[in-house]
C-alpha cells in the first residue's frame, strides 16, 4: 500500500474552498462524503454540476442562460449555457479597490506593482483607445510580448471589447511568428521595444520591422517602451522604416484621459483566445477557445483545485506563448495577487525565483518539472536559504514530474505543502488531471482527475484500463463526456475536418488527448501517472515542439537532404535528437552543426535547437513517403518497432541502433 508524501490537515480541509462548495451543494440537497463521491456526481450529472459552479462563482453576466448543456451525448456538438452573455475581462476586473493585483519582475528586479484600481484605469485607457481605432467584436489583436504587466493589461483591454486575443513570446523567430499571426490576420499588434533574457537585451523592433510587411491585415502597431522607457513615438517610427501600419507609443495612450470601460456583451461561446498547436504536421493549428468555457473551467481549477482566494499570491513561471500564462491571469477573478516574471529562471542567480517568492510572500508557486530537476542538480535548497512560511502549494506541469523530484520538493523546498503535478494542455486551455487541497499526495502521481472531466485510459481497441495492475494499465488518456473548455473550433477550418482529426479520429465520440497515461486507484482518490506524449510531439522541458517547425528550418541548409527529429528520454526529461542525411561526400562537422543550430534558433526559439545532431545514411518512410518518427524513437530507446511491413525501407532502421553519440 502506497504511503502519502503529504496529507492535508483537518483545519486546512475545513477552511478550503472545495469544502465550502460541498457545503453549498449540501444546501441544495446533494451530500458528499469525500472527493470521489463529488467527482462521480460531476461526471454523471454534468449539466447540474456546472450549473452549481456557475451559481457558486457569481459571475457577472448580461443575460441568463436558458439551457446549461445541449447534445450531452455528442461531444463535438455540445452547447454550453445557451443564451448566456457575459464579458471575460469584466469578470476579471470585478474588484476595483486598492488591493494588490499584479507584481511584475524581470532579471533587473521588481518593475511594477498595480492595485486592482490602477489595473482597471490602465485597461480602460487602452480599451477606449482601441475602440476609437475601430477594434470591435471578433477582431484579432496579437501580442508579441514578454511576460509583463502590460501584456495582462493588453489582453484585458482587447477582450473587454469582445475582440480576440492571441499571443506568442518574443523568443519566437521570424518564421515562428509568421506561422502563427499570419494565419489569424490581426488588426493590431502590441509589442515591446525589447526584452531581456539571460542577461542579454534582444531588440523586438528589428524583428517587427521584418515581420509586419508579411501581415497585410495589421493597421496599428502599439509599442510598449519597456527597456528604453524614454522611447518616443517619433523614435519608434524611425526604427520601423519597412512597415505601413501606423505605430503608437503605449505610454502616450496611457496618458490619455480616463473613461470607464463599456464591456461588450458576448455569447458564452464567443471566441476569446486563439492558441496554437505545436505544428507537428505543418504550420501550427489555430485553436479557438471561448469566453464562457475558459472562465468557468479556470474558476473551477483555480478556486476548487488550487484553493485560490483573495488572500492568495500566485506565481507561475511561464511565457506569453504558453497556456499557463492564460491560466495564471485568470486568477484575477478571485481577487488574488498575481506575480509575473520575465527572463531566465537562473539569471542573475539560481535563487532568483525563490527570492521573489520570499519577498512577495507567494502562497502558490508554479513552474515546470524541468526547473525542479535543474534546481536539484544545481544544489539549490530553498528551505535553507529562504523564508517560505507562506508557501502552501507548488504546481508543476509541462512534462511528467519524476519520483525523485517529488522527494526533492519535500526535502529541500518545504515539507508541509501540497505538491500538485498537473496535466492538460493548450488544446483545452486547462487540465484533465491536477491537484486537490483535501487529498494526499503520492510519489510520482498527479493527485486526481479534475471535477467534471470524465477521464479514462483506453487501450488501442477502446477498452478501459483502470484497475489493471501491470504494464497493460498504460494507454491513451481520453475524455468521454463534454466539458466547457473544449475548443469551439480551429481558425480557418470551417468544415471542422482538422478539429475532428485532432481529437476524435482515434475513438468514436471520445476526446483523445494524445497522452500516454495510467490511472492508479487509492482508497479516496484516483491518481494519474503521465508517461509522456503518445504521438511524435517533442516535449523538452515541458515545451511542446512540433517536428515540422524544425524541418522547415533544416531544409534551408543546402548540405542537408532530409532530416528526422525525435525525443530521447534523458535525465528525467526529454532532449531533442536530430538525424540528418547529407549530400554525397559531405561529412557532418562542427561548422555544419553550428549552421543547422543557428538556422533553427534564428527562426524558431532556443528550445527548438537539438541537443545532438547525428548523420545517418537513410531515414525510414511509409509506403506513401512519410517519415516515421515513432519508429526511430523506439529504436533509440531499444524498443520494438511494430508493423515494419508498412515501411518503404525498413532496413534503414539499422542506422539508428546502438549509436554511441546517444549515451552522453
XYZ file of C-alpha atoms in Angstrom:
664
model
C 0.000 0.000 0.000
C 1.407 3.366 -1.066
C 2.231 5.827 1.717
C 1.413 9.515 1.060
C 4.206 12.073 0.989
C 1.829 14.694 2.350
C -1.661 14.685 3.844
C -3.736 17.835 4.407
C -4.535 18.772 7.981
C -8.050 18.711 9.369
C -8.042 22.503 9.705
C -6.849 23.109 6.125
C -9.557 20.810 4.766
C -12.197 22.528 6.863
C -11.202 26.004 5.632
C -10.674 25.344 1.899
C -12.886 26.464 -0.979
C -13.781 22.925 -2.023
C -15.242 22.209 1.418
C -17.291 25.395 1.163
C -18.533 24.291 -2.249
C -19.541 20.890 -0.890
C -21.445 22.640 1.898
C -23.167 24.779 -0.743
C -24.190 21.640 -2.622
C -25.499 20.103 0.598
C -27.820 23.084 0.994
C -29.215 22.125 -2.405
C -29.820 18.519 -1.432
C -26.538 16.897 -2.524
C -24.358 15.406 0.196
C -20.846 14.073 -0.447
C -18.584 12.188 1.920
C -15.318 12.675 0.018
C -13.742 13.879 -3.216
C -14.590 10.742 -5.183
C -18.313 10.967 -4.436
C -18.290 14.604 -5.590
C -16.259 13.667 -8.665
C -18.707 10.946 -9.719
C -21.591 13.399 -9.319
C -19.734 15.914 -11.500
C -19.303 13.476 -14.407
C -22.618 11.648 -14.076
C -24.684 14.836 -13.907
C -22.524 17.345 -15.784
C -25.252 19.890 -16.534
C -26.248 20.085 -12.870
C -22.645 20.197 -11.641
C -21.586 23.031 -13.960
C -24.780 24.932 -13.147
C -23.804 24.850 -9.471
C -20.269 26.016 -10.298
C -21.711 28.947 -12.286
C -24.036 29.917 -9.437
C -21.400 29.479 -6.719
C -18.930 31.654 -8.644
C -21.413 34.508 -9.046
C -20.160 35.504 -12.485
C -21.189 38.856 -13.931
C -23.474 38.093 -16.879
C -25.580 40.310 -19.096
C -28.340 37.818 -19.859
C -29.199 34.460 -18.273
C -28.766 31.031 -19.810
C -31.808 29.090 -20.983
C -30.141 25.674 -21.056
C -26.928 24.500 -19.388
C -25.994 21.732 -21.837
C -27.361 20.584 -25.176
C -26.225 17.456 -27.061
C -24.842 15.748 -23.958
C -24.080 12.532 -25.844
C -22.252 14.202 -28.760
C -19.004 15.753 -27.638
C -18.300 17.719 -30.820
C -21.776 19.238 -30.872
C -22.101 20.100 -27.180
C -23.504 23.582 -26.477
C -22.958 25.075 -23.038
C -25.025 27.746 -21.248
C -27.134 28.608 -24.247
C -28.436 32.166 -24.126
C -25.974 33.437 -21.542
C -23.995 36.558 -22.403
C -21.018 37.905 -20.488
C -17.621 39.551 -20.807
C -14.391 37.841 -19.786
C -12.467 40.977 -18.803
C -15.374 42.268 -16.749
C -15.260 39.134 -14.604
C -11.519 39.510 -14.033
C -11.931 43.195 -13.157
C -14.782 42.911 -10.674
C -12.513 44.133 -7.906
C -11.509 47.806 -8.280
C -10.036 48.772 -4.920
C -6.514 49.237 -3.596
C -5.881 45.504 -3.114
C -2.664 44.481 -4.891
C -3.416 42.842 -8.260
C -0.107 42.472 -10.134
C 3.552 42.484 -9.187
C 5.977 42.130 -12.104
C 9.665 41.269 -12.108
C 12.383 40.729 -14.651
C 16.089 39.975 -14.356
C 16.668 43.550 -13.190
C 14.336 43.155 -10.197
C 10.844 44.390 -9.378
C 9.460 46.543 -12.161
C 5.882 47.342 -11.291
C 3.116 46.999 -8.707
C -0.520 47.608 -9.624
C -3.607 47.645 -7.448
C -6.935 46.475 -8.833
C -7.998 50.131 -9.079
C -4.858 51.046 -11.048
C -5.238 47.993 -13.239
C -8.787 48.983 -14.155
C -7.713 52.506 -15.133
C -4.926 51.267 -17.392
C -7.176 48.706 -19.035
C -9.807 51.387 -19.547
C -7.336 53.727 -21.241
C -6.203 51.107 -23.730
C -9.712 49.732 -24.242
C -11.086 53.140 -25.178
C -8.142 53.834 -27.479
C -8.601 50.524 -29.295
C -12.302 51.202 -29.584
C -11.580 54.620 -31.101
C -9.338 52.920 -33.677
C -12.191 50.689 -34.765
C -11.350 47.482 -32.909
C -14.604 45.667 -32.371
C -16.137 42.323 -31.516
C -14.383 39.458 -33.302
C -11.299 41.424 -34.427
C -7.952 39.836 -33.641
C -5.269 41.600 -31.642
C -1.897 39.886 -31.323
C 0.632 40.315 -28.558
C 4.319 39.763 -29.317
C 5.141 40.367 -25.698
C 7.294 39.378 -22.746
C 5.567 38.373 -19.517
C 4.959 41.821 -18.045
C 2.007 43.730 -16.597
C 1.337 45.499 -19.917
C 0.617 42.132 -21.521
C -2.116 41.455 -18.980
C -3.472 44.975 -19.476
C -3.497 44.493 -23.247
C -5.356 41.185 -23.064
C -7.992 42.640 -20.744
C -8.451 45.716 -22.928
C -8.859 43.596 -26.054
C -11.316 41.136 -24.525
C -13.306 43.942 -22.898
C -14.334 44.862 -26.458
C -15.215 41.313 -27.459
C -12.109 41.191 -29.665
C -9.918 38.069 -29.723
C -6.520 37.965 -28.030
C -3.615 35.877 -29.301
C -0.028 35.992 -28.108
C 3.368 34.434 -28.508
C 6.568 35.124 -26.665
C 9.263 37.303 -28.257
C 11.779 34.459 -28.373
C 9.959 33.129 -31.431
C 11.862 33.867 -34.593
C 10.668 35.316 -37.876
C 9.083 32.154 -39.286
C 7.561 31.124 -35.976
C 5.685 34.404 -35.668
C 4.509 34.358 -39.290
C 3.281 30.779 -38.919
C 1.053 31.931 -36.084
C -0.030 35.529 -36.558
C -0.020 35.237 -40.332
C -2.973 32.860 -40.166
C -5.274 34.936 -37.971
C -4.959 38.336 -39.760
C -4.770 40.601 -36.707
C -5.826 44.245 -36.936
C -3.427 45.337 -34.176
C -0.099 44.028 -32.901
C 1.191 45.039 -29.483
C 4.876 44.590 -28.669
C 7.745 45.979 -26.616
C 10.853 47.752 -27.824
C 12.970 44.893 -26.438
C 13.190 42.236 -23.753
C 15.895 40.710 -21.556
C 16.846 37.048 -21.313
C 19.858 35.589 -19.530
C 21.493 38.979 -19.215
C 21.158 39.884 -22.882
C 18.875 42.543 -24.350
C 17.037 41.478 -27.514
C 15.611 44.067 -29.929
C 11.954 43.367 -30.726
C 11.511 46.236 -33.173
C 14.093 44.813 -35.583
C 12.014 41.650 -35.943
C 8.731 43.534 -36.098
C 10.195 45.568 -38.937
C 10.766 42.296 -40.835
C 7.533 40.564 -39.832
C 4.858 43.202 -40.400
C 5.379 43.634 -44.152
C 4.228 39.997 -44.462
C 0.979 40.511 -42.492
C -1.129 42.910 -44.544
C -4.040 42.966 -42.108
C -2.186 44.926 -39.409
C -3.408 48.519 -39.290
C -1.897 49.608 -35.973
C 1.240 48.792 -34.015
C 1.440 49.649 -30.315
C 4.923 49.663 -28.789
C 5.470 49.456 -25.037
C 8.702 51.295 -24.047
C 9.974 48.544 -21.757
C 13.764 48.591 -21.875
C 14.071 52.192 -23.086
C 11.324 53.828 -21.034
C 12.041 57.206 -22.671
C 11.321 55.850 -26.165
C 9.148 58.360 -28.036
C 6.595 57.799 -30.771
C 8.895 59.509 -33.259
C 11.822 57.251 -32.340
C 9.564 54.225 -32.769
C 8.673 55.303 -36.305
C 12.343 55.841 -37.149
C 13.149 52.253 -36.147
C 10.351 50.827 -38.306
C 11.055 52.039 -41.860
C 9.526 48.984 -43.576
C 6.065 48.885 -42.031
C 2.894 50.503 -43.344
C 0.882 50.152 -40.151
C 0.536 53.259 -38.005
C 2.711 52.986 -34.903
C 1.923 54.387 -31.465
C 3.586 54.512 -28.078
C 1.778 52.701 -25.280
C 2.924 55.450 -22.910
C 1.128 58.098 -24.987
C -2.045 56.012 -24.955
C -1.931 55.690 -21.170
C -1.558 59.468 -20.859
C -4.996 59.985 -22.379
C -7.964 60.971 -20.202
C -9.598 58.056 -18.398
C -13.099 56.875 -19.272
C -14.937 53.859 -17.893
C -14.962 50.641 -19.870
C -18.093 49.760 -21.778
C -17.862 45.977 -21.644
C -19.121 44.261 -24.783
C -21.718 41.572 -24.173
C -20.646 38.263 -25.728
C -22.302 34.893 -26.109
C -20.902 32.131 -23.891
C -19.274 30.531 -26.956
C -17.859 33.788 -28.366
C -14.141 33.441 -29.219
C -11.810 34.752 -26.526
C -8.326 33.367 -27.261
C -6.546 31.869 -30.247
C -3.887 29.436 -29.067
C -1.510 27.420 -31.245
C -0.706 23.750 -31.598
C 2.894 22.671 -31.852
C 2.896 22.455 -35.646
C 3.780 18.764 -35.945
C 2.424 18.240 -39.447
C 2.780 21.733 -40.864
C 2.039 25.223 -39.694
C 0.500 25.325 -36.199
C -3.243 24.810 -35.861
C -5.064 27.864 -34.511
C -7.148 26.651 -31.570
C -10.059 28.942 -30.681
C -11.217 28.985 -27.040
C -14.427 30.641 -25.981
C -15.331 33.203 -23.348
C -17.593 31.268 -21.008
C -15.862 27.905 -21.161
C -12.457 29.367 -20.331
C -13.843 31.446 -17.472
C -15.832 28.578 -15.975
C -13.091 25.964 -16.259
C -10.389 28.259 -14.895
C -12.609 29.193 -11.973
C -13.100 25.529 -11.088
C -9.376 24.789 -11.293
C -8.128 27.886 -9.511
C -10.746 28.003 -6.755
C -11.502 24.333 -6.053
C -8.323 22.525 -7.123
C -5.739 25.220 -6.247
C -7.691 26.790 -3.357
C -7.093 30.345 -4.517
C -8.724 33.208 -2.582
C -8.355 36.982 -2.417
C -5.693 36.412 0.243
C -3.555 34.322 -2.128
C -0.460 35.365 -4.057
C 0.136 33.142 -7.075
C 3.240 32.901 -9.239
C 3.788 30.800 -12.347
C 6.984 30.750 -14.355
C 5.699 30.985 -17.912
C 5.903 32.901 -21.159
C 3.021 34.503 -23.024
C 3.158 31.730 -25.606
C 2.189 29.020 -23.106
C -1.370 28.395 -21.888
C -0.188 28.621 -18.282
C 0.020 32.388 -18.807
C -3.690 32.494 -19.651
C -4.403 30.250 -16.663
C -2.350 32.433 -14.320
C -4.013 35.656 -15.439
C -7.468 34.178 -14.790
C -6.508 34.223 -11.100
C -7.556 37.877 -11.098
C -11.187 36.730 -10.980
C -10.559 35.521 -7.409
C -9.095 38.809 -6.184
C -5.680 37.183 -5.706
C -2.377 38.907 -6.479
C -0.521 37.503 -9.481
C 3.268 37.670 -9.679
C 4.896 37.857 -13.122
C 8.493 37.131 -14.008
C 10.137 37.635 -17.383
C 13.590 36.269 -18.049
C 15.724 33.250 -17.322
C 14.787 31.368 -14.127
C 18.516 31.116 -13.371
C 19.508 34.728 -14.037
C 21.062 36.525 -12.307
C 21.238 33.530 -9.912
C 19.577 30.104 -9.432
C 17.735 31.527 -6.417
C 16.026 34.389 -8.287
C 12.517 32.883 -8.307
C 12.774 31.971 -4.630
C 13.939 35.488 -3.815
C 10.689 36.673 -5.394
C 8.631 34.019 -3.616
C 10.026 35.124 -0.259
C 9.720 38.857 -0.907
C 6.151 38.701 -2.221
C 5.035 36.012 0.251
C 3.911 33.733 -2.566
C 1.364 31.115 -1.485
C 1.138 29.210 -4.794
C 4.371 28.666 -6.749
C 4.056 27.238 -10.271
C 6.824 26.017 -12.529
C 7.927 23.171 -14.817
C 9.231 19.724 -13.959
C 12.486 20.554 -15.725
C 13.032 23.600 -13.495
C 12.618 21.488 -10.363
C 15.093 18.962 -11.726
C 17.546 21.735 -12.640
C 17.302 23.185 -9.122
C 18.181 19.828 -7.655
C 21.193 19.381 -9.943
C 22.360 22.903 -9.106
C 22.285 22.057 -5.413
C 19.734 24.761 -4.585
C 17.984 24.219 -1.232
C 15.344 26.943 -0.837
C 14.256 25.720 2.611
C 17.749 26.532 3.913
C 18.117 29.924 2.270
C 14.602 31.414 2.163
C 11.629 32.043 4.422
C 8.815 30.123 2.708
C 6.386 30.064 5.604
C 3.621 31.479 3.402
C 4.042 28.839 0.675
C 1.118 26.386 0.613
C 1.240 24.859 -2.872
C 3.816 24.030 -5.532
C 2.450 23.380 -9.033
C 4.397 21.542 -11.714
C 3.495 20.913 -15.340
C 4.934 20.763 -18.849
C 6.341 17.257 -18.535
C 5.964 14.395 -16.061
C 7.394 15.127 -12.624
C 9.728 12.233 -11.821
C 9.613 10.461 -8.469
C 12.957 11.911 -7.377
C 11.647 15.433 -7.926
C 8.757 14.740 -5.546
C 11.364 13.783 -2.946
C 13.420 16.894 -3.658
C 10.453 19.247 -3.204
C 9.541 17.835 0.191
C 13.137 17.527 1.383
C 14.661 20.745 0.048
C 11.810 23.218 -0.582
C 9.204 22.617 2.121
C 7.836 19.534 3.871
C 4.351 20.910 4.531
C 2.801 21.834 1.201
C 0.551 20.404 -1.476
C 2.719 19.371 -4.442
C 0.366 19.338 -7.409
C 1.651 17.935 -10.654
C -0.910 18.959 -13.263
C -1.590 17.914 -16.858
C -3.805 19.204 -19.617
C -2.772 21.394 -22.465
C -3.251 24.148 -24.970
C -5.977 22.060 -26.595
C -8.277 22.509 -23.578
C -6.588 25.591 -22.023
C -6.905 23.736 -18.720
C -6.249 20.393 -17.047
C -7.537 16.837 -17.140
C -5.602 15.859 -14.003
C -4.369 18.167 -11.265
C -4.151 18.858 -7.547
C -6.688 18.859 -4.758
C -6.303 20.514 -1.335
C -8.313 17.829 0.504
C -6.401 14.815 -0.881
C -2.996 13.319 -0.031
C -0.007 13.475 -2.392
C 1.507 10.210 -3.614
C 5.002 9.989 -5.049
C 5.040 10.203 -8.843
C 1.291 10.781 -9.206
C -0.995 13.631 -10.157
C -3.446 13.762 -7.265
C -6.750 13.399 -9.074
C -8.861 13.756 -12.189
C -10.420 17.209 -12.404
C -14.038 17.723 -11.428
C -16.356 17.471 -14.405
C -13.733 15.723 -16.545
C -14.793 12.183 -17.467
C -11.259 10.861 -17.928
C -10.374 7.275 -18.728
C -7.334 5.440 -20.030
C -8.086 3.247 -23.034
C -6.306 0.534 -24.934
C -5.922 0.939 -28.721
C -9.104 -1.129 -29.011
C -11.043 1.272 -26.782
C -11.087 -0.903 -23.640
C -10.909 0.839 -20.269
C -7.655 0.009 -18.483
C -8.384 1.253 -14.967
C -7.785 -1.365 -12.325
C -5.051 -3.222 -14.207
C -2.000 -3.846 -12.059
C 0.609 -4.378 -14.762
C 2.076 -2.589 -17.763
C -1.196 -3.131 -19.664
C -2.721 -0.418 -17.465
C -0.970 2.204 -19.575
C -2.866 3.637 -22.504
C -4.399 6.657 -24.171
C -5.769 9.356 -21.891
C -9.252 10.264 -23.115
C -12.351 12.170 -22.052
C -15.699 10.521 -22.722
C -18.132 13.356 -21.962
C -18.377 17.051 -22.906
C -16.591 19.704 -20.849
C -16.918 23.506 -21.143
C -13.351 24.319 -22.246
C -13.325 22.205 -25.394
C -12.209 24.433 -28.288
C -15.113 25.934 -30.192
C -13.267 25.372 -33.478
C -9.976 25.842 -35.291
C -9.383 29.077 -37.169
C -9.673 28.585 -40.948
C -11.302 25.171 -40.520
C -14.949 25.857 -41.453
C -15.885 22.216 -42.041
C -14.151 21.207 -38.766
C -12.122 18.490 -40.502
C -8.874 19.434 -38.719
C -10.709 19.701 -35.406
C -12.226 16.234 -35.743
C -8.939 14.723 -36.894
C -7.047 16.215 -33.970
C -9.234 14.870 -31.170
C -11.928 12.458 -32.369
C -10.370 10.359 -35.114
C -8.855 7.744 -32.789
C -12.034 6.775 -30.906
C -15.641 7.401 -31.901
C -17.187 10.310 -29.976
C -14.333 10.297 -27.447
C -11.742 13.033 -26.978
C -8.209 11.595 -27.261
C -5.664 13.907 -25.679
C -2.520 12.253 -27.010
C -1.018 11.440 -23.604
C 0.243 8.024 -22.565
C -1.098 7.548 -19.062
C -2.196 5.284 -16.233
C -4.908 5.622 -13.577
C -3.995 4.466 -10.059
C -6.777 3.612 -7.614
C -6.425 4.582 -3.950
C -8.973 4.389 -1.178
C -10.065 8.022 -1.501
C -8.896 9.045 -4.955
C -7.772 8.001 -8.411
C -4.247 9.201 -9.106
C -2.867 9.738 -12.593
C 0.569 8.954 -13.979
C 1.564 10.556 -17.287
C 4.330 8.765 -19.159
C 4.634 11.289 -21.955
C 3.094 12.064 -25.303
C 1.655 9.218 -27.260
C 2.481 10.809 -30.586
C 5.609 12.354 -32.071
C 5.386 15.767 -30.421
C 8.692 16.731 -28.845
C 8.486 17.951 -25.277
C 11.849 19.145 -23.911
C 11.419 20.956 -20.609
C 7.649 20.781 -20.969
C 7.575 22.958 -24.092
C 5.641 21.265 -26.884
C 7.547 21.422 -30.133
C 6.343 20.124 -33.457
C 8.901 18.433 -35.650
C 7.657 20.242 -38.736
C 8.794 23.535 -37.220
C 12.329 22.153 -37.084
C 12.224 20.522 -40.517
C 11.190 23.736 -42.232
C 14.357 25.392 -40.985
C 16.731 22.466 -41.610
C 15.589 22.354 -45.217
C 17.138 25.796 -45.686
C 20.606 24.321 -45.149
C 21.962 23.305 -48.559
C 24.078 20.377 -47.410
C 21.127 18.647 -45.684
C 18.947 16.471 -47.910
C 16.441 15.399 -45.257
C 16.141 15.050 -41.503
C 14.130 13.488 -38.716
C 13.777 14.734 -35.123
C 12.802 12.633 -32.122
C 12.787 12.982 -28.366
C 15.177 10.922 -26.266
C 14.435 10.304 -22.601
C 17.354 11.877 -20.759
C 17.971 12.595 -17.079
C 14.311 12.769 -16.142
C 13.365 14.946 -19.113
C 13.455 14.775 -22.917
C 16.141 16.070 -25.239
C 15.820 16.597 -28.989
C 17.933 14.449 -31.281
C 18.140 15.481 -34.942
C 19.279 12.938 -37.528
C 20.371 14.309 -40.904
C 21.037 12.827 -44.326
C 23.692 14.899 -46.124
C 24.623 15.325 -49.746
C 27.013 12.763 -51.203
C 30.534 13.239 -49.957
C 29.530 15.551 -47.115
C 30.500 14.728 -43.551
C 28.853 16.274 -40.515
C 31.418 18.534 -38.858
C 31.256 21.248 -36.211
C 30.837 24.060 -38.741
C 27.751 22.462 -40.304
C 26.325 21.576 -36.897
C 26.649 25.245 -35.939
C 24.901 26.372 -39.150
C 21.981 23.987 -38.572
C 21.543 25.006 -34.935
C 21.804 28.716 -35.717
C 19.249 28.450 -38.529
C 16.783 26.724 -36.211
C 17.379 29.214 -33.394
C 17.049 32.299 -35.620
C 13.664 31.244 -36.994
C 12.065 29.464 -34.058
C 13.361 29.527 -30.473
C 16.330 28.284 -28.491
C 14.128 25.470 -27.204
C 13.825 24.053 -30.726
C 17.594 23.589 -31.055
C 18.571 19.884 -30.889
C 20.830 18.622 -28.133
C 22.527 16.284 -30.617
C 22.803 16.260 -34.410
C 23.828 12.904 -35.906
C 24.477 11.920 -39.505
C 22.715 8.821 -40.902
C 22.529 7.297 -44.384
C 18.758 6.981 -44.736
C 15.505 7.741 -42.933
C 12.585 5.274 -42.594
C 9.441 6.157 -44.551
C 5.997 4.752 -45.102
C 4.938 3.447 -48.461
C 3.485 6.842 -49.246
C 6.821 8.530 -48.427
C 6.105 9.931 -44.959
C 8.959 9.812 -42.470
C 8.278 7.651 -39.406
C 9.362 9.431 -36.225
C 7.855 6.947 -33.772
C 9.812 4.084 -35.302
C 13.096 5.950 -34.858
C 12.207 6.932 -31.311
C 11.503 3.300 -30.445
C 14.789 2.131 -31.932
C 16.948 4.591 -29.993
C 15.192 3.516 -26.771
C 15.748 -0.176 -27.609
C 12.019 -0.773 -28.000
C 10.454 -2.941 -30.715
C 9.084 -1.408 -33.919
C 5.719 -2.855 -34.835
C 4.462 -3.366 -38.380
C 7.681 -2.788 -40.297
C 5.799 -4.065 -43.336
C 4.278 -0.618 -43.587
C 7.720 0.872 -44.170
C 9.102 1.541 -47.627
C 12.673 0.960 -46.430
C 12.651 -0.973 -43.135
C 16.351 -1.701 -43.490
C 17.065 1.944 -42.705
C 16.136 1.355 -39.031
C 19.524 -0.288 -38.605
C 21.238 3.109 -38.913
C 19.708 4.241 -35.598
C 20.740 1.272 -33.449
C 23.437 1.411 -30.759
C 24.706 4.881 -31.625
C 27.490 5.879 -29.197
C 26.520 9.567 -29.517
C 23.248 8.845 -27.673
C 24.918 7.672 -24.483
C 26.370 11.035 -23.497
